[in-house]
Amino acid sequence: MGNPSGTKSSSAIKMVNVKNIQDTVIHLQGYSNRSTHEKQWEASRWIKSEFEKSGLENRLQTYVFKDRTWPNVVAEVKGTKTPDQIIMAIAHIDTIADNPQGVAPGADDNGSGVAVIIE
């Protein structure tokens, strides 16, 4: 399990830009309430565009819930050593609060997870 020398994982960690993660969380909080249908679509389109800026192929995938079509953003990175193996990194776009119709900025539910995946 893992890389005993830590070389590859250490170099990958050094590539993480904490400011990018913070900026993404702040951006996602700016939607105010990602529990609404409209805000989930807005956030999903923005996330899709962020992946595209990185050159990552991705698509919007939809599903129907309570007679509405909701978005997911799906991106794929092909491995070079074991391309037949799948590792999934998942975060949810929506948020929730005690009053879902009020403000639900979702920094820790799950803006931080989305930010890490984008980074």
PDB file of C-alpha atoms in Angstrom:
ATOM      1  CA  MET A   1       0.000   0.000   0.000  1.00  0.00           C
ATOM      2  CA  GLY A   2       1.213   3.434  -0.870  1.00  0.00           C
ATOM      3  CA  ASN A   3       4.644   4.520  -1.881  1.00  0.00           C
ATOM      4  CA  PRO A   4       7.172   3.791   0.900  1.00  0.00           C
ATOM      5  CA  SER A   5       9.553   6.503  -0.251  1.00  0.00           C
ATOM      6  CA  GLY A   6       6.757   9.052  -0.424  1.00  0.00           C
ATOM      7  CA  THR A   7       8.358  10.602  -3.512  1.00  0.00           C
ATOM      8  CA  LYS A   8       5.328  10.789  -5.796  1.00  0.00           C
ATOM      9  CA  SER A   9       2.809  11.651  -3.096  1.00  0.00           C
ATOM     10  CA  SER A  10       5.144  14.293  -1.654  1.00  0.00           C
ATOM     11  CA  SER A  11       5.594  15.939  -5.035  1.00  0.00           C
ATOM     12  CA  ALA A  12       1.829  15.869  -5.666  1.00  0.00           C
ATOM     13  CA  ILE A  13       1.151  17.507  -2.295  1.00  0.00           C
ATOM     14  CA  LYS A  14       3.679  20.231  -3.090  1.00  0.00           C
ATOM     15  CA  MET A  15       1.666  21.051  -6.221  1.00  0.00           C
ATOM     16  CA  VAL A  16      -1.465  21.886  -4.186  1.00  0.00           C
ATOM     17  CA  ASN A  17      -2.184  25.603  -4.052  1.00  0.00           C
ATOM     18  CA  VAL A  18      -3.980  26.386  -0.794  1.00  0.00           C
ATOM     19  CA  LYS A  19      -5.039  29.814  -2.090  1.00  0.00           C
ATOM     20  CA  ASN A  20      -6.841  28.141  -5.007  1.00  0.00           C
ATOM     21  CA  ILE A  21      -8.739  25.945  -2.544  1.00  0.00           C
ATOM     22  CA  GLN A  22      -9.667  28.952  -0.398  1.00  0.00           C
ATOM     23  CA  ASP A  23     -10.760  30.948  -3.451  1.00  0.00           C
ATOM     24  CA  THR A  24     -12.929  28.074  -4.673  1.00  0.00           C
ATOM     25  CA  VAL A  25     -14.647  27.695  -1.291  1.00  0.00           C
ATOM     26  CA  ILE A  26     -15.276  31.446  -1.197  1.00  0.00           C
ATOM     27  CA  HIS A  27     -16.659  31.343  -4.740  1.00  0.00           C
ATOM     28  CA  LEU A  28     -18.988  28.455  -3.893  1.00  0.00           C
ATOM     29  CA  GLN A  29     -20.173  30.263  -0.747  1.00  0.00           C
ATOM     30  CA  GLY A  30     -21.044  33.192  -3.001  1.00  0.00           C
ATOM     31  CA  TYR A  31     -23.941  31.204  -4.435  1.00  0.00           C
ATOM     32  CA  SER A  32     -25.503  31.662  -0.972  1.00  0.00           C
ATOM     33  CA  ASN A  33     -27.622  28.526  -1.111  1.00  0.00           C
ATOM     34  CA  ARG A  34     -26.661  25.552  -3.259  1.00  0.00           C
ATOM     35  CA  SER A  35     -29.662  23.565  -2.022  1.00  0.00           C
ATOM     36  CA  THR A  36     -31.830  25.245  -4.667  1.00  0.00           C
ATOM     37  CA  HIS A  37     -32.232  23.868  -8.173  1.00  0.00           C
ATOM     38  CA  GLU A  38     -31.051  27.074  -9.848  1.00  0.00           C
ATOM     39  CA  LYS A  39     -27.951  27.475  -7.675  1.00  0.00           C
ATOM     40  CA  GLN A  40     -26.924  23.852  -8.192  1.00  0.00           C
ATOM     41  CA  TRP A  41     -27.064  24.393 -11.948  1.00  0.00           C
ATOM     42  CA  GLU A  42     -25.074  27.629 -11.680  1.00  0.00           C
ATOM     43  CA  ALA A  43     -22.430  25.984  -9.493  1.00  0.00           C
ATOM     44  CA  SER A  44     -22.263  22.927 -11.746  1.00  0.00           C
ATOM     45  CA  ARG A  45     -21.685  25.034 -14.857  1.00  0.00           C
ATOM     46  CA  TRP A  46     -18.953  26.958 -13.038  1.00  0.00           C
ATOM     47  CA  ILE A  47     -17.262  23.736 -11.830  1.00  0.00           C
ATOM     48  CA  LYS A  48     -17.425  22.354 -15.378  1.00  0.00           C
ATOM     49  CA  SER A  49     -15.716  25.498 -16.683  1.00  0.00           C
ATOM     50  CA  GLU A  50     -13.003  25.212 -14.009  1.00  0.00           C
ATOM     51  CA  PHE A  51     -12.250  21.665 -15.143  1.00  0.00           C
ATOM     52  CA  GLU A  52     -12.148  22.868 -18.752  1.00  0.00           C
ATOM     53  CA  LYS A  53      -9.653  25.617 -17.841  1.00  0.00           C
ATOM     54  CA  SER A  54      -7.402  22.845 -16.534  1.00  0.00           C
ATOM     55  CA  GLY A  55      -7.769  20.964 -19.810  1.00  0.00           C
ATOM     56  CA  LEU A  56      -9.774  18.217 -18.137  1.00  0.00           C
ATOM     57  CA  GLU A  57     -12.489  16.606 -20.215  1.00  0.00           C
ATOM     58  CA  ASN A  58     -15.760  16.570 -18.324  1.00  0.00           C
ATOM     59  CA  ARG A  59     -19.482  16.561 -18.810  1.00  0.00           C
ATOM     60  CA  LEU A  60     -22.694  17.438 -17.066  1.00  0.00           C
ATOM     61  CA  GLN A  61     -24.642  14.345 -16.117  1.00  0.00           C
ATOM     62  CA  THR A  62     -28.245  14.763 -15.071  1.00  0.00           C
ATOM     63  CA  TYR A  63     -30.783  12.883 -13.000  1.00  0.00           C
ATOM     64  CA  VAL A  64     -34.437  13.470 -12.200  1.00  0.00           C
ATOM     65  CA  PHE A  65     -35.622  13.959  -8.631  1.00  0.00           C
ATOM     66  CA  LYS A  66     -39.068  15.250  -7.658  1.00  0.00           C
ATOM     67  CA  ASP A  67     -39.885  16.083 -11.282  1.00  0.00           C
ATOM     68  CA  ARG A  68     -36.791  18.262 -11.740  1.00  0.00           C
ATOM     69  CA  THR A  69     -33.592  17.594 -13.631  1.00  0.00           C
ATOM     70  CA  TRP A  70     -30.528  18.031 -11.438  1.00  0.00           C
ATOM     71  CA  PRO A  71     -26.838  18.226 -12.453  1.00  0.00           C
ATOM     72  CA  ASN A  72     -23.687  16.312 -11.634  1.00  0.00           C
ATOM     73  CA  VAL A  73     -20.269  17.139 -13.044  1.00  0.00           C
ATOM     74  CA  VAL A  74     -18.254  14.119 -14.132  1.00  0.00           C
ATOM     75  CA  ALA A  75     -14.589  14.318 -15.092  1.00  0.00           C
ATOM     76  CA  GLU A  76     -12.166  11.534 -15.860  1.00  0.00           C
ATOM     77  CA  VAL A  77      -8.396  11.357 -15.677  1.00  0.00           C
ATOM     78  CA  LYS A  78      -6.901   8.290 -17.349  1.00  0.00           C
ATOM     79  CA  GLY A  79      -4.047   6.721 -15.453  1.00  0.00           C
ATOM     80  CA  THR A  80      -0.881   5.761 -17.271  1.00  0.00           C
ATOM     81  CA  LYS A  81       0.317   2.822 -15.178  1.00  0.00           C
ATOM     82  CA  THR A  82      -3.009   1.104 -14.457  1.00  0.00           C
ATOM     83  CA  PRO A  83      -5.643   2.694 -16.730  1.00  0.00           C
ATOM     84  CA  ASP A  84      -8.042  -0.209 -16.132  1.00  0.00           C
ATOM     85  CA  GLN A  85      -8.298   0.602 -12.419  1.00  0.00           C
ATOM     86  CA  ILE A  86     -10.806   3.199 -11.236  1.00  0.00           C
ATOM     87  CA  ILE A  87     -10.353   5.577  -8.327  1.00  0.00           C
ATOM     88  CA  MET A  88     -13.295   7.844  -7.621  1.00  0.00           C
ATOM     89  CA  ALA A  89     -12.973  11.241  -5.960  1.00  0.00           C
ATOM     90  CA  ILE A  90     -16.431  12.514  -5.086  1.00  0.00           C
ATOM     91  CA  ALA A  91     -17.875  15.648  -3.504  1.00  0.00           C
ATOM     92  CA  HIS A  92     -21.440  16.892  -3.570  1.00  0.00           C
ATOM     93  CA  ILE A  93     -22.403  20.268  -4.982  1.00  0.00           C
ATOM     94  CA  ASP A  94     -25.519  20.872  -2.912  1.00  0.00           C
ATOM     95  CA  THR A  95     -25.722  22.298   0.590  1.00  0.00           C
ATOM     96  CA  ILE A  96     -28.159  22.058   3.439  1.00  0.00           C
ATOM     97  CA  ALA A  97     -28.936  24.123   6.521  1.00  0.00           C
ATOM     98  CA  ASP A  98     -31.467  24.177   9.331  1.00  0.00           C
ATOM     99  CA  ASN A  99     -33.523  26.436   7.081  1.00  0.00           C
ATOM    100  CA  PRO A 100     -32.855  25.153   3.528  1.00  0.00           C
ATOM    101  CA  GLN A 101     -34.770  28.072   2.025  1.00  0.00           C
ATOM    102  CA  GLY A 102     -32.468  30.496   3.843  1.00  0.00           C
ATOM    103  CA  VAL A 103     -28.737  30.901   3.510  1.00  0.00           C
ATOM    104  CA  ALA A 104     -26.775  27.669   3.097  1.00  0.00           C
ATOM    105  CA  PRO A 105     -23.297  28.692   1.878  1.00  0.00           C
ATOM    106  CA  GLY A 106     -21.873  25.209   2.384  1.00  0.00           C
ATOM    107  CA  ALA A 107     -18.178  25.835   3.027  1.00  0.00           C
ATOM    108  CA  ASP A 108     -17.934  22.571   4.932  1.00  0.00           C
ATOM    109  CA  ASP A 109     -20.916  20.924   3.226  1.00  0.00           C
ATOM    110  CA  ASN A 110     -19.297  20.274   0.784  1.00  0.00           C
ATOM    111  CA  GLY A 111     -17.573  23.312  -0.710  1.00  0.00           C
ATOM    112  CA  SER A 112     -14.239  22.207   0.721  1.00  0.00           C
ATOM    113  CA  GLY A 113     -14.591  18.779  -0.906  1.00  0.00           C
ATOM    114  CA  VAL A 114     -15.439  20.314  -4.288  1.00  0.00           C
ATOM    115  CA  ALA A 115     -12.491  22.725  -3.914  1.00  0.00           C
ATOM    116  CA  VAL A 116     -10.039  19.912  -3.238  1.00  0.00           C
ATOM    117  CA  ILE A 117     -11.252  17.945  -6.262  1.00  0.00           C
ATOM    118  CA  ILE A 118     -10.962  21.001  -8.520  1.00  0.00           C
ATOM    119  CA  GLU A 119      -7.449  21.682  -7.201  1.00  0.00           C
TER     120      GLU A 119
END
